């Protein structure tokens, strides 16, 4: 059984890596260009992109720092607010279902539509453009990360086995004990289910919000500025860095999940 689990774990990682290597090889040899009908100006070769990253490491890292701060701050706030909404929905079931339906409606609103609205709403928040911009971007990320956590919190706290609740009631356990001893432990795996959605979404939301931000900093804004200036190689460099951030954050999440839920498995 352990051998099967280890083989599955290896193949789960190996296949995507091999596919990625294949894409890079086709890209570098310009086979991908022939397939897509693109040229090396709009789709620069990987070695040129890597050279740009190496030559502009300092400025790229400055923008990486700004984007990561926005993504992590919005993720933390969104997860906290979402968890709170899920707990409230559980404690007040008569209103909980309807309330979560309204919250879930935020998922139907495109990020590209929310970002300009939030920018306008926060324009009088501070005299400093960087502060106004930072707050607006964090709110956008928070709204997108709030929905997965609220729904998964509600599911984790309510989808417990009925006989477990009956057993605790037979021992005269109070509602508070049932909540903390039964519902909260059942909720833990659902937290990671929500974060599996929220972590990639937080990076995407941060990038999109930077497109419309007042303060010109962040990977998303650099992608936009370089595309406008037809500096496609530099834009691709920032796109690759953005992908690396998303992958790294997701890998860290998977490692944390494996450690936290090791005993459960």
CSV table of C-alpha atoms in Angstrom, one decimal:
chain,number,residue,atom,x,y,z
A,1,UNK,CA,0.0,0.0,0.0
A,2,UNK,CA,2.8,2.4,0.9
A,3,UNK,CA,4.5,1.6,-2.4
A,4,UNK,CA,1.4,2.5,-4.4
A,5,UNK,CA,1.0,5.8,-2.5
A,6,UNK,CA,4.7,6.7,-3.1
A,7,UNK,CA,4.4,5.8,-6.8
A,8,UNK,CA,1.2,7.9,-7.1
A,9,UNK,CA,3.0,10.8,-5.3
A,10,UNK,CA,6.0,10.7,-7.7
A,11,UNK,CA,3.9,10.5,-10.9
A,12,UNK,CA,1.7,13.3,-9.7
A,13,UNK,CA,4.8,15.6,-9.6
A,14,UNK,CA,6.7,13.9,-12.5
A,15,UNK,CA,4.0,14.2,-15.2
A,16,UNK,CA,3.4,18.0,-14.9
A,17,UNK,CA,7.2,18.6,-14.8
A,18,UNK,CA,7.8,16.5,-17.9
A,19,UNK,CA,5.0,18.3,-19.7
A,20,UNK,CA,6.5,21.7,-18.7
A,21,UNK,CA,9.9,20.6,-19.9
A,22,UNK,CA,8.4,19.5,-23.2
A,23,UNK,CA,6.7,22.9,-23.7
A,24,UNK,CA,10.0,24.7,-22.9
A,25,UNK,CA,11.9,22.6,-25.5
A,26,UNK,CA,9.2,23.2,-28.2
A,27,UNK,CA,9.3,26.9,-27.3
A,28,UNK,CA,13.1,27.2,-27.4
A,29,UNK,CA,13.3,25.3,-30.7
A,30,UNK,CA,10.6,27.5,-32.2
A,31,UNK,CA,8.3,24.6,-32.9
A,32,UNK,CA,5.7,26.2,-30.7
A,33,UNK,CA,6.0,29.4,-32.8
A,34,UNK,CA,5.2,27.4,-35.9
A,35,UNK,CA,2.2,25.7,-34.2
A,36,UNK,CA,0.8,29.0,-32.9
A,37,UNK,CA,1.8,31.1,-35.9
A,38,UNK,CA,3.8,33.5,-33.7
A,39,UNK,CA,7.1,35.2,-34.1
A,40,UNK,CA,10.0,35.7,-31.7
A,41,UNK,CA,9.1,39.3,-31.1
A,42,UNK,CA,5.6,38.7,-29.5
A,43,UNK,CA,6.7,35.3,-28.1
A,44,UNK,CA,10.4,35.7,-27.2
A,45,UNK,CA,12.5,32.6,-26.6
A,46,UNK,CA,13.0,31.3,-23.0
A,47,UNK,CA,16.7,32.1,-23.0
A,48,UNK,CA,16.1,35.7,-23.8
A,49,UNK,CA,13.4,35.9,-21.1
A,50,UNK,CA,15.8,34.4,-18.5
A,51,UNK,CA,18.5,36.9,-19.5
A,52,UNK,CA,16.1,39.8,-18.9
A,53,UNK,CA,15.2,38.3,-15.5
A,54,UNK,CA,18.9,38.0,-14.6
A,55,UNK,CA,19.8,41.5,-15.8
A,56,UNK,CA,16.9,43.2,-13.9
A,57,UNK,CA,16.8,41.1,-10.7
A,58,UNK,CA,16.7,44.1,-8.4
A,59,UNK,CA,13.7,45.9,-10.0
A,60,UNK,CA,11.9,42.6,-10.5
A,61,UNK,CA,12.3,41.7,-6.8
A,62,UNK,CA,10.9,45.1,-5.8
A,63,UNK,CA,7.8,44.5,-7.8
A,64,UNK,CA,7.6,40.9,-6.6
A,65,UNK,CA,7.7,42.1,-3.0
A,66,UNK,CA,4.8,44.5,-3.7
A,67,UNK,CA,2.7,41.9,-5.3
A,68,UNK,CA,3.3,39.2,-2.7
A,69,UNK,CA,2.4,41.6,0.1
A,70,UNK,CA,-0.9,42.4,-1.5
A,71,UNK,CA,-1.7,38.8,-2.3
A,72,UNK,CA,-0.8,37.5,1.2
A,73,UNK,CA,-2.5,40.4,3.1
A,74,UNK,CA,-5.7,40.0,1.0
A,75,UNK,CA,-5.6,36.2,1.4
A,76,UNK,CA,-5.3,36.5,5.2
A,77,UNK,CA,-8.1,39.1,5.5
A,78,UNK,CA,-10.4,37.3,3.0
A,79,UNK,CA,-9.9,34.0,4.8
A,80,UNK,CA,-10.5,35.5,8.2
A,81,UNK,CA,-13.7,37.3,7.1
A,82,UNK,CA,-14.9,34.2,5.2
A,83,UNK,CA,-14.3,32.0,8.2
A,84,UNK,CA,-16.2,34.4,10.4
A,85,UNK,CA,-19.1,34.5,7.9
A,86,UNK,CA,-19.2,30.7,7.8
A,87,UNK,CA,-19.2,30.5,11.6
A,88,UNK,CA,-22.1,33.0,11.8
A,89,UNK,CA,-24.0,31.0,9.2
A,90,UNK,CA,-23.5,27.9,11.2
A,91,UNK,CA,-24.7,29.4,14.5
A,92,UNK,CA,-27.7,31.0,12.8
A,93,UNK,CA,-28.8,28.3,10.3
A,94,UNK,CA,-32.2,30.1,9.5
A,95,UNK,CA,-30.2,33.0,7.9
A,96,UNK,CA,-27.0,31.2,7.1
A,97,UNK,CA,-28.0,29.6,3.8
A,98,UNK,CA,-29.4,32.8,2.4
A,99,UNK,CA,-26.4,34.9,3.6
A,100,UNK,CA,-23.9,32.6,2.0
A,101,UNK,CA,-25.8,32.7,-1.2
A,102,UNK,CA,-25.4,36.4,-1.3
A,103,UNK,CA,-21.7,36.1,-0.4
A,104,UNK,CA,-21.2,33.5,-3.2
A,105,UNK,CA,-22.6,36.0,-5.7
A,106,UNK,CA,-19.3,37.9,-5.4
A,107,UNK,CA,-17.8,34.9,-7.3
A,108,UNK,CA,-19.9,35.8,-10.3
A,109,UNK,CA,-18.4,39.4,-10.5
A,110,UNK,CA,-15.3,39.5,-12.6
A,111,UNK,CA,-12.2,40.8,-10.9
A,112,UNK,CA,-11.6,43.2,-13.8
A,113,UNK,CA,-15.0,44.8,-12.9
A,114,UNK,CA,-14.4,45.0,-9.1
A,115,UNK,CA,-10.9,46.6,-9.3
A,116,UNK,CA,-11.8,49.9,-10.9
A,117,UNK,CA,-14.8,50.3,-8.5
A,118,UNK,CA,-12.7,49.7,-5.4
A,119,UNK,CA,-10.2,52.2,-6.7
A,120,UNK,CA,-12.9,54.9,-7.0
A,121,UNK,CA,-14.2,54.0,-3.5
A,122,UNK,CA,-10.8,54.4,-1.8
A,123,UNK,CA,-9.6,57.5,-3.7
A,124,UNK,CA,-10.3,59.7,-0.6
A,125,UNK,CA,-8.9,57.3,1.9
A,126,UNK,CA,-5.4,58.9,2.1
A,127,UNK,CA,-3.4,61.7,0.6
A,128,UNK,CA,-0.6,59.2,-0.2
A,129,UNK,CA,-1.2,57.4,-3.5
A,130,UNK,CA,0.8,54.3,-2.4
A,131,UNK,CA,-1.4,53.8,0.6
A,132,UNK,CA,-4.7,54.3,-1.4
A,133,UNK,CA,-3.4,51.9,-4.0
A,134,UNK,CA,-2.3,49.3,-1.5
A,135,UNK,CA,-5.7,49.3,0.4
A,136,UNK,CA,-7.7,49.1,-2.9
A,137,UNK,CA,-5.7,46.1,-4.1
A,138,UNK,CA,-5.9,44.3,-0.7
A,139,UNK,CA,-9.7,44.8,-0.7
A,140,UNK,CA,-10.0,43.3,-4.2
A,141,UNK,CA,-8.0,40.2,-3.2
A,142,UNK,CA,-9.9,40.0,0.1
A,143,UNK,CA,-13.3,39.9,-1.7
A,144,UNK,CA,-12.2,37.1,-4.1
A,145,UNK,CA,-10.7,35.0,-1.3
A,146,UNK,CA,-13.6,35.4,1.1
A,147,UNK,CA,-16.1,33.3,-0.8
A,148,UNK,CA,-14.2,29.9,-0.9
A,149,UNK,CA,-13.4,30.2,2.8
A,150,UNK,CA,-16.9,31.1,3.9
A,151,UNK,CA,-18.5,28.2,1.9
A,152,UNK,CA,-15.9,25.6,3.1
A,153,UNK,CA,-16.2,26.8,6.7
A,154,UNK,CA,-20.0,26.4,6.6
A,155,UNK,CA,-19.6,22.9,5.1
A,156,UNK,CA,-16.9,21.9,7.5
A,157,UNK,CA,-18.9,23.0,10.6
A,158,UNK,CA,-22.2,21.5,9.4
A,159,UNK,CA,-21.3,18.3,7.5
A,160,UNK,CA,-20.6,16.2,10.5
A,161,UNK,CA,-21.8,12.6,11.0
A,162,UNK,CA,-25.3,12.7,12.7
A,163,UNK,CA,-24.4,9.8,15.0
A,164,UNK,CA,-21.4,11.8,16.3
A,165,UNK,CA,-23.7,14.7,17.3
A,166,UNK,CA,-26.2,12.2,18.9
A,167,UNK,CA,-23.4,10.5,20.8
A,168,UNK,CA,-22.1,13.8,22.3
A,169,UNK,CA,-25.7,14.8,23.2
A,170,UNK,CA,-26.1,11.5,24.9
A,171,UNK,CA,-23.2,12.4,27.1
A,172,UNK,CA,-25.0,15.7,27.9
A,173,UNK,CA,-22.4,17.7,26.0
A,174,UNK,CA,-23.3,21.4,25.6
A,175,UNK,CA,-23.5,23.2,22.2
A,176,UNK,CA,-20.2,24.9,22.9
A,177,UNK,CA,-18.5,21.6,23.5
A,178,UNK,CA,-20.0,20.0,20.4
A,179,UNK,CA,-18.8,23.0,18.4
A,180,UNK,CA,-15.2,23.0,19.6
A,181,UNK,CA,-14.8,19.2,20.1
A,182,UNK,CA,-16.6,18.0,17.0
A,183,UNK,CA,-17.4,20.7,14.5
A,184,UNK,CA,-14.1,22.6,14.6
A,185,UNK,CA,-11.9,19.4,14.1
A,186,UNK,CA,-14.1,18.4,11.2
A,187,UNK,CA,-13.6,21.9,9.7
A,188,UNK,CA,-9.8,21.7,9.5
A,189,UNK,CA,-9.5,19.8,6.2
A,190,UNK,CA,-12.1,22.2,4.7
A,191,UNK,CA,-9.8,25.1,5.5
A,192,UNK,CA,-7.2,23.6,3.2
A,193,UNK,CA,-9.8,22.9,0.5
A,194,UNK,CA,-10.6,26.6,0.6
A,195,UNK,CA,-7.0,27.7,0.5
A,196,UNK,CA,-6.3,25.5,-2.5
A,197,UNK,CA,-8.7,27.7,-4.4
A,198,UNK,CA,-7.9,31.0,-2.6
A,199,UNK,CA,-4.1,30.9,-3.0
A,200,UNK,CA,-4.0,30.9,-6.8
A,201,UNK,CA,-6.9,33.3,-6.8
A,202,UNK,CA,-5.1,35.7,-4.5
A,203,UNK,CA,-2.2,35.9,-6.9
A,204,UNK,CA,-4.4,36.4,-9.9
A,205,UNK,CA,-6.5,39.0,-8.1
A,206,UNK,CA,-3.4,40.9,-7.0
A,207,UNK,CA,-2.1,41.0,-10.6
A,208,UNK,CA,-5.4,42.1,-12.1
A,209,UNK,CA,-5.9,44.8,-9.4
A,210,UNK,CA,-2.4,46.2,-10.2
A,211,UNK,CA,-3.5,46.8,-13.8
A,212,UNK,CA,-6.0,49.5,-12.5
A,213,UNK,CA,-4.0,50.7,-9.5
A,214,UNK,CA,-3.1,54.3,-9.1
A,215,UNK,CA,0.4,53.6,-7.8
A,216,UNK,CA,2.7,52.1,-10.5
A,217,UNK,CA,4.3,49.2,-8.8
A,218,UNK,CA,3.7,45.4,-8.8
A,219,UNK,CA,4.1,42.6,-11.3
A,220,UNK,CA,0.7,43.1,-12.9
A,221,UNK,CA,1.3,46.8,-13.5
A,222,UNK,CA,4.7,46.0,-15.0
A,223,UNK,CA,3.2,43.5,-17.4
A,224,UNK,CA,0.7,46.1,-18.5
A,225,UNK,CA,3.3,48.9,-18.9
A,226,UNK,CA,5.7,46.8,-21.0
A,227,UNK,CA,2.9,45.5,-23.3
A,228,UNK,CA,1.8,49.1,-23.9
A,229,UNK,CA,5.4,50.0,-24.8
A,230,UNK,CA,5.7,46.8,-27.0
A,231,UNK,CA,8.5,45.5,-24.7
A,232,UNK,CA,7.1,41.9,-25.0
A,233,UNK,CA,10.2,40.2,-23.8
A,234,UNK,CA,10.2,42.2,-20.5
A,235,UNK,CA,6.4,41.6,-20.2
A,236,UNK,CA,7.0,37.8,-20.6
A,237,UNK,CA,9.7,38.0,-17.9
A,238,UNK,CA,7.2,39.4,-15.4
A,239,UNK,CA,4.6,36.8,-16.5
A,240,UNK,CA,7.1,34.0,-15.8
A,241,UNK,CA,7.9,35.5,-12.4
A,242,UNK,CA,4.2,35.7,-11.7
A,243,UNK,CA,3.7,32.1,-12.5
A,244,UNK,CA,6.7,31.2,-10.3
A,245,UNK,CA,5.1,33.1,-7.4
A,246,UNK,CA,1.8,31.2,-7.8
A,247,UNK,CA,3.5,27.8,-8.0
A,248,UNK,CA,5.7,28.5,-5.0
A,249,UNK,CA,2.8,29.6,-2.8
A,250,UNK,CA,0.8,26.6,-3.8
A,251,UNK,CA,3.7,24.2,-3.1
A,252,UNK,CA,4.1,25.8,0.4
A,253,UNK,CA,0.4,25.3,1.0
A,254,UNK,CA,0.6,21.6,0.0
A,255,UNK,CA,3.6,21.1,2.3
A,256,UNK,CA,1.7,22.7,5.2
A,257,UNK,CA,-1.4,20.6,4.4
A,258,UNK,CA,0.6,17.4,4.4
A,259,UNK,CA,2.2,18.3,7.8
A,260,UNK,CA,-1.1,19.4,9.4
A,261,UNK,CA,-3.3,16.5,8.1
A,262,UNK,CA,-0.6,13.8,8.3
A,263,UNK,CA,-2.3,12.1,11.3
A,264,UNK,CA,-5.7,12.2,9.7
A,265,UNK,CA,-4.4,10.4,6.6
